[in-house]
């Protein structure tokens, strides 16, 4: 490995996810410790480490808190550590996505995270960027994955201006849906979920959710006037998160998911499968957040 001034990484976090089994002895979870070995070997001036919030409560087989072990390991190899749960919506990204960020500095100085620029009510800050502010200028989605489309209107918001590309729009195709999914989606109102679905629907899972509650974003439709919930790797399904378009009776497109993650329209996804593209989008750190943290970190090195 060559020497570098900064190492940035997010070791696979499935082992620490609140949604998963939270098995910290899982093989993927061991890559977190491999990350530490890389930092020790390269000795960069700084590193940035990203993970899911489940990391904060994860414990190993001995009952020790993984986050404390991580901090101790980083300190032991010569770094001052700053940790924060960051909500991407606080930085002008149209998505409520919380992630743990750890920044380490080799010179011993504690890193101060960049101040928030946005808030829900807009008091003392700019107001959160909404889904409609993020997606409202995109044309109707096409039916074929290989088909491209063009902008038909001028950008309606500052965020749209930032996202706009110069060429044709790719990845803006309607995800496949079963007839049952189409029926379900047609009944969910903006900001609503499975509680909006008629009781006669032929789905044991929906009946159970309506009876027992929980998983409030399941079969959710986006609100146009608020940020989205976390974009996950299954945004092509109505039953895994809030993935229904705020006005059209369909799921969001890959391009719309990219926009909500703050990837510009010029970004080209490279994958041999549809699910591969979804994995890239859902697992990513929003580029705007990456830029904000990088600019702040630059002040220290």
PDB file of C-alpha atoms in Angstrom:
ATOM      1  CA  UNK A   1       0.000   0.000   0.000  1.00  0.00           C
ATOM      2  CA  UNK A   2       1.328   3.461  -0.883  1.00  0.00           C
ATOM      3  CA  UNK A   3       1.630   6.207   1.714  1.00  0.00           C
ATOM      4  CA  UNK A   4      -1.286   8.647   1.765  1.00  0.00           C
ATOM      5  CA  UNK A   5      -2.231  11.607   3.980  1.00  0.00           C
ATOM      6  CA  UNK A   6      -5.848  10.546   4.491  1.00  0.00           C
ATOM      7  CA  UNK A   7      -7.600   7.167   4.587  1.00  0.00           C
ATOM      8  CA  UNK A   8     -11.382   7.177   4.149  1.00  0.00           C
ATOM      9  CA  UNK A   9     -13.438   4.029   4.538  1.00  0.00           C
ATOM     10  CA  UNK A  10     -16.633   2.385   5.659  1.00  0.00           C
ATOM     11  CA  UNK A  11     -15.932  -1.271   6.448  1.00  0.00           C
ATOM     12  CA  UNK A  12     -18.958  -3.525   5.748  1.00  0.00           C
ATOM     13  CA  UNK A  13     -21.471  -2.703   8.437  1.00  0.00           C
ATOM     14  CA  UNK A  14     -24.086  -5.464   8.125  1.00  0.00           C
ATOM     15  CA  UNK A  15     -22.782  -7.058  11.306  1.00  0.00           C
ATOM     16  CA  UNK A  16     -23.586  -3.900  13.244  1.00  0.00           C
ATOM     17  CA  UNK A  17     -26.895  -3.014  11.591  1.00  0.00           C
ATOM     18  CA  UNK A  18     -29.947  -2.533  13.799  1.00  0.00           C
ATOM     19  CA  UNK A  19     -31.927  -4.323  11.086  1.00  0.00           C
ATOM     20  CA  UNK A  20     -29.705  -7.405  10.974  1.00  0.00           C
ATOM     21  CA  UNK A  21     -28.641 -10.076  13.443  1.00  0.00           C
ATOM     22  CA  UNK A  22     -25.952  -7.792  14.896  1.00  0.00           C
ATOM     23  CA  UNK A  23     -23.446 -10.624  15.008  1.00  0.00           C
ATOM     24  CA  UNK A  24     -20.155  -8.838  15.646  1.00  0.00           C
ATOM     25  CA  UNK A  25     -18.251 -12.079  15.123  1.00  0.00           C
ATOM     26  CA  UNK A  26     -19.578 -12.187  11.528  1.00  0.00           C
ATOM     27  CA  UNK A  27     -16.780 -12.412   8.929  1.00  0.00           C
ATOM     28  CA  UNK A  28     -17.756  -9.034   7.424  1.00  0.00           C
ATOM     29  CA  UNK A  29     -17.568  -7.452  10.858  1.00  0.00           C
ATOM     30  CA  UNK A  30     -13.928  -8.494  11.150  1.00  0.00           C
ATOM     31  CA  UNK A  31     -13.084  -6.067   8.329  1.00  0.00           C
ATOM     32  CA  UNK A  32     -13.590  -3.255  10.842  1.00  0.00           C
ATOM     33  CA  UNK A  33     -10.525  -4.529  12.688  1.00  0.00           C
ATOM     34  CA  UNK A  34      -8.684  -4.940   9.389  1.00  0.00           C
ATOM     35  CA  UNK A  35      -9.310  -1.225   8.789  1.00  0.00           C
ATOM     36  CA  UNK A  36      -7.401  -0.455  12.008  1.00  0.00           C
ATOM     37  CA  UNK A  37      -4.447  -2.532  10.801  1.00  0.00           C
ATOM     38  CA  UNK A  38      -4.385  -0.529   7.558  1.00  0.00           C
ATOM     39  CA  UNK A  39      -4.317   2.766   9.484  1.00  0.00           C
ATOM     40  CA  UNK A  40      -1.492   1.462  11.693  1.00  0.00           C
ATOM     41  CA  UNK A  41       0.509   0.361   8.642  1.00  0.00           C
ATOM     42  CA  UNK A  42       0.110   3.540   6.544  1.00  0.00           C
ATOM     43  CA  UNK A  43       0.142   6.077   9.400  1.00  0.00           C
ATOM     44  CA  UNK A  44      -1.889   8.747   7.567  1.00  0.00           C
ATOM     45  CA  UNK A  45      -2.255  12.271   8.976  1.00  0.00           C
ATOM     46  CA  UNK A  46      -5.980  11.610   9.319  1.00  0.00           C
ATOM     47  CA  UNK A  47      -8.687   9.038   8.707  1.00  0.00           C
ATOM     48  CA  UNK A  48     -12.464   9.074   8.341  1.00  0.00           C
ATOM     49  CA  UNK A  49     -14.487   6.012   9.351  1.00  0.00           C
ATOM     50  CA  UNK A  50     -18.218   5.631   8.590  1.00  0.00           C
ATOM     51  CA  UNK A  51     -20.701   3.095   9.898  1.00  0.00           C
ATOM     52  CA  UNK A  52     -24.340   2.543  10.808  1.00  0.00           C
ATOM     53  CA  UNK A  53     -25.719   3.768  14.143  1.00  0.00           C
ATOM     54  CA  UNK A  54     -26.103   0.149  15.289  1.00  0.00           C
ATOM     55  CA  UNK A  55     -22.351   0.260  15.893  1.00  0.00           C
ATOM     56  CA  UNK A  56     -22.961   2.351  19.024  1.00  0.00           C
ATOM     57  CA  UNK A  57     -24.825  -0.442  20.807  1.00  0.00           C
ATOM     58  CA  UNK A  58     -23.077  -3.473  19.288  1.00  0.00           C
ATOM     59  CA  UNK A  59     -21.204  -5.778  21.667  1.00  0.00           C
ATOM     60  CA  UNK A  60     -18.808  -8.633  21.096  1.00  0.00           C
ATOM     61  CA  UNK A  61     -19.103 -12.150  22.513  1.00  0.00           C
ATOM     62  CA  UNK A  62     -17.610 -10.954  25.820  1.00  0.00           C
ATOM     63  CA  UNK A  63     -20.239  -8.236  26.201  1.00  0.00           C
ATOM     64  CA  UNK A  64     -17.783  -5.411  25.478  1.00  0.00           C
ATOM     65  CA  UNK A  65     -19.034  -2.392  23.522  1.00  0.00           C
ATOM     66  CA  UNK A  66     -17.489  -2.469  20.052  1.00  0.00           C
ATOM     67  CA  UNK A  67     -17.374   1.339  19.717  1.00  0.00           C
ATOM     68  CA  UNK A  68     -15.245   1.631  22.869  1.00  0.00           C
ATOM     69  CA  UNK A  69     -12.892  -1.082  21.629  1.00  0.00           C
ATOM     70  CA  UNK A  70     -12.579   0.796  18.336  1.00  0.00           C
ATOM     71  CA  UNK A  71     -11.779   4.091  20.032  1.00  0.00           C
ATOM     72  CA  UNK A  72      -9.183   2.451  22.269  1.00  0.00           C
ATOM     73  CA  UNK A  73      -7.580   0.743  19.280  1.00  0.00           C
ATOM     74  CA  UNK A  74      -7.318   4.025  17.345  1.00  0.00           C
ATOM     75  CA  UNK A  75      -5.898   5.890  20.364  1.00  0.00           C
ATOM     76  CA  UNK A  76      -3.380   3.096  20.947  1.00  0.00           C
ATOM     77  CA  UNK A  77      -1.941   3.532  17.439  1.00  0.00           C
ATOM     78  CA  UNK A  78      -1.521   7.283  17.895  1.00  0.00           C
ATOM     79  CA  UNK A  79      -4.742   9.100  16.954  1.00  0.00           C
ATOM     80  CA  UNK A  80      -7.021  11.561  18.712  1.00  0.00           C
ATOM     81  CA  UNK A  81     -10.613  10.520  18.091  1.00  0.00           C
ATOM     82  CA  UNK A  82     -13.812  12.498  17.476  1.00  0.00           C
ATOM     83  CA  UNK A  83     -17.118  10.663  17.033  1.00  0.00           C
ATOM     84  CA  UNK A  84     -20.511  11.972  15.963  1.00  0.00           C
ATOM     85  CA  UNK A  85     -23.854  10.656  14.739  1.00  0.00           C
ATOM     86  CA  UNK A  86     -24.432  12.737  11.621  1.00  0.00           C
ATOM     87  CA  UNK A  87     -27.868  13.300  10.060  1.00  0.00           C
ATOM     88  CA  UNK A  88     -27.365  14.085   6.373  1.00  0.00           C
ATOM     89  CA  UNK A  89     -30.492  16.279   6.272  1.00  0.00           C
ATOM     90  CA  UNK A  90     -28.669  18.734   8.560  1.00  0.00           C
ATOM     91  CA  UNK A  91     -26.239  19.431   5.700  1.00  0.00           C
ATOM     92  CA  UNK A  92     -28.656  20.144   2.851  1.00  0.00           C
ATOM     93  CA  UNK A  93     -29.186  16.576   1.632  1.00  0.00           C
ATOM     94  CA  UNK A  94     -32.870  15.662   1.031  1.00  0.00           C
ATOM     95  CA  UNK A  95     -32.687  12.524   3.163  1.00  0.00           C
ATOM     96  CA  UNK A  96     -32.843  11.748   6.883  1.00  0.00           C
ATOM     97  CA  UNK A  97     -29.901   9.378   7.049  1.00  0.00           C
ATOM     98  CA  UNK A  98     -28.034   8.931  10.327  1.00  0.00           C
ATOM     99  CA  UNK A  99     -24.551   7.456  10.343  1.00  0.00           C
ATOM    100  CA  UNK A 100     -21.676   7.239  12.822  1.00  0.00           C
ATOM    101  CA  UNK A 101     -18.588   9.130  11.680  1.00  0.00           C
ATOM    102  CA  UNK A 102     -15.251   8.723  13.454  1.00  0.00           C
ATOM    103  CA  UNK A 103     -12.434  11.115  12.526  1.00  0.00           C
ATOM    104  CA  UNK A 104      -8.900  10.489  13.739  1.00  0.00           C
ATOM    105  CA  UNK A 105      -6.016  12.991  13.663  1.00  0.00           C
ATOM    106  CA  UNK A 106      -2.402  11.962  14.136  1.00  0.00           C
ATOM    107  CA  UNK A 107      -1.251  15.354  15.432  1.00  0.00           C
ATOM    108  CA  UNK A 108      -3.349  14.898  18.591  1.00  0.00           C
ATOM    109  CA  UNK A 109      -5.714  17.758  17.853  1.00  0.00           C
ATOM    110  CA  UNK A 110      -9.424  16.888  18.287  1.00  0.00           C
ATOM    111  CA  UNK A 111     -11.468  17.234  15.098  1.00  0.00           C
ATOM    112  CA  UNK A 112     -14.506  19.497  15.280  1.00  0.00           C
ATOM    113  CA  UNK A 113     -17.306  18.391  12.984  1.00  0.00           C
ATOM    114  CA  UNK A 114     -18.716  20.970  10.553  1.00  0.00           C
ATOM    115  CA  UNK A 115     -21.711  22.855  11.916  1.00  0.00           C
ATOM    116  CA  UNK A 116     -25.171  22.006  10.610  1.00  0.00           C
ATOM    117  CA  UNK A 117     -26.511  24.296   7.891  1.00  0.00           C
ATOM    118  CA  UNK A 118     -30.149  23.121   7.754  1.00  0.00           C
ATOM    119  CA  UNK A 119     -32.958  22.258  10.192  1.00  0.00           C
ATOM    120  CA  UNK A 120     -36.501  20.924  10.050  1.00  0.00           C
ATOM    121  CA  UNK A 121     -38.207  24.230  10.856  1.00  0.00           C
ATOM    122  CA  UNK A 122     -35.552  26.462   9.338  1.00  0.00           C
ATOM    123  CA  UNK A 123     -34.961  28.409  12.572  1.00  0.00           C
ATOM    124  CA  UNK A 124     -31.420  29.852  12.587  1.00  0.00           C
ATOM    125  CA  UNK A 125     -30.665  27.674   9.550  1.00  0.00           C
ATOM    126  CA  UNK A 126     -31.915  26.961   6.064  1.00  0.00           C
ATOM    127  CA  UNK A 127     -34.942  24.664   5.986  1.00  0.00           C
ATOM    128  CA  UNK A 128     -34.380  20.983   5.181  1.00  0.00           C
ATOM    129  CA  UNK A 129     -34.284  20.249   1.442  1.00  0.00           C
ATOM    130  CA  UNK A 130     -37.508  18.417   0.546  1.00  0.00           C
ATOM    131  CA  UNK A 131     -38.105  15.494  -1.782  1.00  0.00           C
ATOM    132  CA  UNK A 132     -39.934  17.709  -4.263  1.00  0.00           C
ATOM    133  CA  UNK A 133     -37.096  20.243  -4.208  1.00  0.00           C
ATOM    134  CA  UNK A 134     -34.779  17.340  -5.042  1.00  0.00           C
ATOM    135  CA  UNK A 135     -36.837  15.564  -7.712  1.00  0.00           C
ATOM    136  CA  UNK A 136     -39.444  17.985  -9.039  1.00  0.00           C
ATOM    137  CA  UNK A 137     -37.633  18.891 -12.270  1.00  0.00           C
ATOM    138  CA  UNK A 138     -37.158  15.327 -13.496  1.00  0.00           C
ATOM    139  CA  UNK A 139     -39.324  14.261 -16.478  1.00  0.00           C
ATOM    140  CA  UNK A 140     -41.672  11.282 -16.486  1.00  0.00           C
ATOM    141  CA  UNK A 141     -39.847   8.015 -15.888  1.00  0.00           C
ATOM    142  CA  UNK A 142     -39.344   5.748 -18.899  1.00  0.00           C
ATOM    143  CA  UNK A 143     -40.276   2.075 -19.136  1.00  0.00           C
ATOM    144  CA  UNK A 144     -37.018   0.633 -20.504  1.00  0.00           C
ATOM    145  CA  UNK A 145     -33.856   0.416 -18.395  1.00  0.00           C
ATOM    146  CA  UNK A 146     -31.662   1.280 -21.404  1.00  0.00           C
ATOM    147  CA  UNK A 147     -33.757   4.261 -22.474  1.00  0.00           C
ATOM    148  CA  UNK A 148     -32.638   7.801 -21.678  1.00  0.00           C
ATOM    149  CA  UNK A 149     -34.711  10.955 -21.312  1.00  0.00           C
ATOM    150  CA  UNK A 150     -34.197  14.730 -21.292  1.00  0.00           C
ATOM    151  CA  UNK A 151     -34.925  17.677 -19.020  1.00  0.00           C
ATOM    152  CA  UNK A 152     -38.173  19.370 -20.014  1.00  0.00           C
ATOM    153  CA  UNK A 153     -38.248  22.228 -17.499  1.00  0.00           C
ATOM    154  CA  UNK A 154     -35.758  24.592 -15.920  1.00  0.00           C
ATOM    155  CA  UNK A 155     -34.465  23.699 -12.431  1.00  0.00           C
ATOM    156  CA  UNK A 156     -36.958  24.707  -9.736  1.00  0.00           C
ATOM    157  CA  UNK A 157     -34.588  24.842  -6.743  1.00  0.00           C
ATOM    158  CA  UNK A 158     -30.953  25.408  -5.815  1.00  0.00           C
ATOM    159  CA  UNK A 159     -30.553  21.705  -5.125  1.00  0.00           C
ATOM    160  CA  UNK A 160     -31.781  20.810  -8.618  1.00  0.00           C
ATOM    161  CA  UNK A 161     -29.243  23.217 -10.127  1.00  0.00           C
ATOM    162  CA  UNK A 162     -26.465  21.429  -8.251  1.00  0.00           C
ATOM    163  CA  UNK A 163     -27.710  18.000  -9.403  1.00  0.00           C
ATOM    164  CA  UNK A 164     -28.239  18.819 -13.077  1.00  0.00           C
ATOM    165  CA  UNK A 165     -26.091  17.246 -15.762  1.00  0.00           C
ATOM    166  CA  UNK A 166     -25.583  18.546 -19.293  1.00  0.00           C
ATOM    167  CA  UNK A 167     -26.548  15.464 -21.263  1.00  0.00           C
ATOM    168  CA  UNK A 168     -29.405  12.989 -21.260  1.00  0.00           C
ATOM    169  CA  UNK A 169     -30.784  11.510 -18.049  1.00  0.00           C
ATOM    170  CA  UNK A 170     -29.925   7.869 -17.427  1.00  0.00           C
ATOM    171  CA  UNK A 171     -31.250   5.335 -14.856  1.00  0.00           C
ATOM    172  CA  UNK A 172     -34.659   7.013 -14.781  1.00  0.00           C
ATOM    173  CA  UNK A 173     -36.768   3.935 -15.504  1.00  0.00           C
ATOM    174  CA  UNK A 174     -39.823   2.584 -13.681  1.00  0.00           C
ATOM    175  CA  UNK A 175     -38.983  -0.383 -11.421  1.00  0.00           C
ATOM    176  CA  UNK A 176     -40.912  -3.591 -12.087  1.00  0.00           C
ATOM    177  CA  UNK A 177     -43.964  -4.085  -9.890  1.00  0.00           C
ATOM    178  CA  UNK A 178     -46.478  -6.907  -9.472  1.00  0.00           C
ATOM    179  CA  UNK A 179     -50.189  -6.242  -9.872  1.00  0.00           C
ATOM    180  CA  UNK A 180     -50.536  -6.544  -6.087  1.00  0.00           C
ATOM    181  CA  UNK A 181     -47.844  -3.901  -5.566  1.00  0.00           C
ATOM    182  CA  UNK A 182     -49.575  -1.583  -8.025  1.00  0.00           C
ATOM    183  CA  UNK A 183     -52.851  -2.025  -6.142  1.00  0.00           C
ATOM    184  CA  UNK A 184     -51.136  -1.357  -2.814  1.00  0.00           C
ATOM    185  CA  UNK A 185     -49.275   1.730  -4.059  1.00  0.00           C
ATOM    186  CA  UNK A 186     -52.421   3.281  -5.504  1.00  0.00           C
ATOM    187  CA  UNK A 187     -53.947   3.504  -2.012  1.00  0.00           C
ATOM    188  CA  UNK A 188     -51.008   4.941  -0.047  1.00  0.00           C
ATOM    189  CA  UNK A 189     -51.149   8.730   0.394  1.00  0.00           C
ATOM    190  CA  UNK A 190     -48.088  11.018   0.694  1.00  0.00           C
ATOM    191  CA  UNK A 191     -46.525  10.458   4.114  1.00  0.00           C
ATOM    192  CA  UNK A 192     -48.693   7.371   4.595  1.00  0.00           C
ATOM    193  CA  UNK A 193     -47.855   3.684   4.895  1.00  0.00           C
ATOM    194  CA  UNK A 194     -49.475   0.249   5.192  1.00  0.00           C
ATOM    195  CA  UNK A 195     -52.295   1.680   7.287  1.00  0.00           C
ATOM    196  CA  UNK A 196     -53.700   3.251   4.098  1.00  0.00           C
ATOM    197  CA  UNK A 197     -54.014  -0.109   2.337  1.00  0.00           C
ATOM    198  CA  UNK A 198     -57.563  -1.599   2.172  1.00  0.00           C
ATOM    199  CA  UNK A 199     -58.249  -4.481   4.553  1.00  0.00           C
ATOM    200  CA  UNK A 200     -59.174  -6.765   1.642  1.00  0.00           C
ATOM    201  CA  UNK A 201     -55.601  -6.839   0.307  1.00  0.00           C
ATOM    202  CA  UNK A 202     -54.261 -10.363  -0.182  1.00  0.00           C
ATOM    203  CA  UNK A 203     -51.147 -10.054   1.978  1.00  0.00           C
ATOM    204  CA  UNK A 204     -50.620 -11.731   5.357  1.00  0.00           C
ATOM    205  CA  UNK A 205     -47.691  -9.391   6.099  1.00  0.00           C
ATOM    206  CA  UNK A 206     -49.735  -6.248   5.593  1.00  0.00           C
ATOM    207  CA  UNK A 207     -52.566  -7.632   7.732  1.00  0.00           C
ATOM    208  CA  UNK A 208     -50.041  -8.391  10.483  1.00  0.00           C
ATOM    209  CA  UNK A 209     -48.520  -4.902  10.270  1.00  0.00           C
ATOM    210  CA  UNK A 210     -51.955  -3.286  10.419  1.00  0.00           C
ATOM    211  CA  UNK A 211     -52.773  -5.381  13.461  1.00  0.00           C
ATOM    212  CA  UNK A 212     -49.491  -5.154  15.376  1.00  0.00           C
ATOM    213  CA  UNK A 213     -47.900  -1.915  14.122  1.00  0.00           C
ATOM    214  CA  UNK A 214     -44.175  -1.202  13.934  1.00  0.00           C
ATOM    215  CA  UNK A 215     -41.970  -0.761  10.846  1.00  0.00           C
ATOM    216  CA  UNK A 216     -43.754   2.517  10.130  1.00  0.00           C
ATOM    217  CA  UNK A 217     -41.889   3.207   6.875  1.00  0.00           C
ATOM    218  CA  UNK A 218     -43.003  -0.089   5.262  1.00  0.00           C
ATOM    219  CA  UNK A 219     -45.115   0.533   2.154  1.00  0.00           C
ATOM    220  CA  UNK A 220     -44.464   4.234   2.743  1.00  0.00           C
ATOM    221  CA  UNK A 221     -44.979   7.013   0.225  1.00  0.00           C
ATOM    222  CA  UNK A 222     -42.589   9.960   0.262  1.00  0.00           C
ATOM    223  CA  UNK A 223     -43.816  13.348   1.417  1.00  0.00           C
ATOM    224  CA  UNK A 224     -43.099  16.070  -1.148  1.00  0.00           C
ATOM    225  CA  UNK A 225     -42.519  18.715   1.552  1.00  0.00           C
ATOM    226  CA  UNK A 226     -39.963  16.813   3.672  1.00  0.00           C
ATOM    227  CA  UNK A 227     -36.693  14.890   3.193  1.00  0.00           C
ATOM    228  CA  UNK A 228     -36.925  11.183   2.437  1.00  0.00           C
ATOM    229  CA  UNK A 229     -36.162   8.497   4.987  1.00  0.00           C
ATOM    230  CA  UNK A 230     -32.944   6.491   4.593  1.00  0.00           C
ATOM    231  CA  UNK A 231     -32.398   5.206   1.068  1.00  0.00           C
ATOM    232  CA  UNK A 232     -31.531   1.531   1.502  1.00  0.00           C
ATOM    233  CA  UNK A 233     -30.388  -1.147  -0.932  1.00  0.00           C
ATOM    234  CA  UNK A 234     -33.957  -2.342  -1.589  1.00  0.00           C
ATOM    235  CA  UNK A 235     -35.579   0.893  -2.765  1.00  0.00           C
ATOM    236  CA  UNK A 236     -37.010  -1.094  -5.704  1.00  0.00           C
ATOM    237  CA  UNK A 237     -39.454  -2.751  -3.282  1.00  0.00           C
ATOM    238  CA  UNK A 238     -42.487  -1.173  -1.591  1.00  0.00           C
ATOM    239  CA  UNK A 239     -42.213  -3.311   1.557  1.00  0.00           C
ATOM    240  CA  UNK A 240     -38.671  -2.324   2.599  1.00  0.00           C
ATOM    241  CA  UNK A 241     -38.742   1.341   3.534  1.00  0.00           C
ATOM    242  CA  UNK A 242     -40.476   4.452   2.219  1.00  0.00           C
ATOM    243  CA  UNK A 243     -39.877   4.057  -1.517  1.00  0.00           C
ATOM    244  CA  UNK A 244     -43.114   5.114  -3.251  1.00  0.00           C
ATOM    245  CA  UNK A 245     -42.899   8.297  -5.334  1.00  0.00           C
ATOM    246  CA  UNK A 246     -44.668  11.257  -3.738  1.00  0.00           C
ATOM    247  CA  UNK A 247     -47.060  11.862  -6.680  1.00  0.00           C
ATOM    248  CA  UNK A 248     -46.715   9.058  -9.256  1.00  0.00           C
ATOM    249  CA  UNK A 249     -48.131   5.579  -8.537  1.00  0.00           C
ATOM    250  CA  UNK A 250     -44.763   3.837  -8.760  1.00  0.00           C
ATOM    251  CA  UNK A 251     -41.577   3.210  -6.831  1.00  0.00           C
ATOM    252  CA  UNK A 252     -38.724   5.699  -7.114  1.00  0.00           C
ATOM    253  CA  UNK A 253     -36.271   5.221  -9.975  1.00  0.00           C
ATOM    254  CA  UNK A 254     -32.542   4.616  -9.585  1.00  0.00           C
ATOM    255  CA  UNK A 255     -31.932   8.207 -10.721  1.00  0.00           C
ATOM    256  CA  UNK A 256     -34.322   9.547  -8.075  1.00  0.00           C
ATOM    257  CA  UNK A 257     -32.573   7.456  -5.398  1.00  0.00           C
ATOM    258  CA  UNK A 258     -29.250   8.869  -6.617  1.00  0.00           C
ATOM    259  CA  UNK A 259     -30.633  12.395  -6.340  1.00  0.00           C
ATOM    260  CA  UNK A 260     -31.822  11.759  -2.783  1.00  0.00           C
ATOM    261  CA  UNK A 261     -28.295  10.530  -2.030  1.00  0.00           C
ATOM    262  CA  UNK A 262     -26.891  13.737  -3.642  1.00  0.00           C
ATOM    263  CA  UNK A 263     -25.201  12.063  -6.617  1.00  0.00           C
ATOM    264  CA  UNK A 264     -25.234  14.442  -9.608  1.00  0.00           C
ATOM    265  CA  UNK A 265     -27.108  13.383 -12.748  1.00  0.00           C
ATOM    266  CA  UNK A 266     -23.783  13.101 -14.598  1.00  0.00           C
ATOM    267  CA  UNK A 267     -22.764  10.167 -12.362  1.00  0.00           C
ATOM    268  CA  UNK A 268     -22.591   6.848 -14.220  1.00  0.00           C
ATOM    269  CA  UNK A 269     -23.344   3.636 -12.350  1.00  0.00           C
ATOM    270  CA  UNK A 270     -21.262   0.636 -13.388  1.00  0.00           C
ATOM    271  CA  UNK A 271     -22.847  -2.703 -12.555  1.00  0.00           C
ATOM    272  CA  UNK A 272     -23.805  -5.884 -14.376  1.00  0.00           C
ATOM    273  CA  UNK A 273     -27.177  -6.148 -12.599  1.00  0.00           C
ATOM    274  CA  UNK A 274     -30.091  -4.024 -11.379  1.00  0.00           C
ATOM    275  CA  UNK A 275     -29.602  -5.108  -7.782  1.00  0.00           C
ATOM    276  CA  UNK A 276     -25.903  -4.296  -8.100  1.00  0.00           C
ATOM    277  CA  UNK A 277     -26.850  -0.712  -8.908  1.00  0.00           C
ATOM    278  CA  UNK A 278     -29.231  -0.613  -5.958  1.00  0.00           C
ATOM    279  CA  UNK A 279     -26.454  -1.850  -3.665  1.00  0.00           C
ATOM    280  CA  UNK A 280     -24.084   0.884  -4.857  1.00  0.00           C
ATOM    281  CA  UNK A 281     -26.687   3.601  -4.296  1.00  0.00           C
ATOM    282  CA  UNK A 282     -28.065   2.346  -0.961  1.00  0.00           C
ATOM    283  CA  UNK A 283     -24.676   1.696   0.653  1.00  0.00           C
ATOM    284  CA  UNK A 284     -23.063   4.987  -0.375  1.00  0.00           C
ATOM    285  CA  UNK A 285     -22.148   7.970   1.746  1.00  0.00           C
ATOM    286  CA  UNK A 286     -23.881  10.985   0.127  1.00  0.00           C
ATOM    287  CA  UNK A 287     -21.203  12.835  -1.880  1.00  0.00           C
ATOM    288  CA  UNK A 288     -22.265  16.262  -0.561  1.00  0.00           C
ATOM    289  CA  UNK A 289     -21.682  15.065   3.012  1.00  0.00           C
ATOM    290  CA  UNK A 290     -18.325  13.582   1.989  1.00  0.00           C
ATOM    291  CA  UNK A 291     -17.338  16.940   0.480  1.00  0.00           C
ATOM    292  CA  UNK A 292     -18.367  18.902   3.588  1.00  0.00           C
ATOM    293  CA  UNK A 293     -16.378  16.631   5.913  1.00  0.00           C
ATOM    294  CA  UNK A 294     -13.376  16.629   3.535  1.00  0.00           C
ATOM    295  CA  UNK A 295     -13.305  20.428   3.368  1.00  0.00           C
ATOM    296  CA  UNK A 296     -13.398  20.640   7.173  1.00  0.00           C
ATOM    297  CA  UNK A 297     -10.689  17.998   7.522  1.00  0.00           C
ATOM    298  CA  UNK A 298      -8.495  19.921   5.067  1.00  0.00           C
ATOM    299  CA  UNK A 299      -8.235  22.720   7.650  1.00  0.00           C
ATOM    300  CA  UNK A 300      -6.431  20.319  10.015  1.00  0.00           C
ATOM    301  CA  UNK A 301      -3.825  18.917   7.611  1.00  0.00           C
TER     302      UNK A 301
END
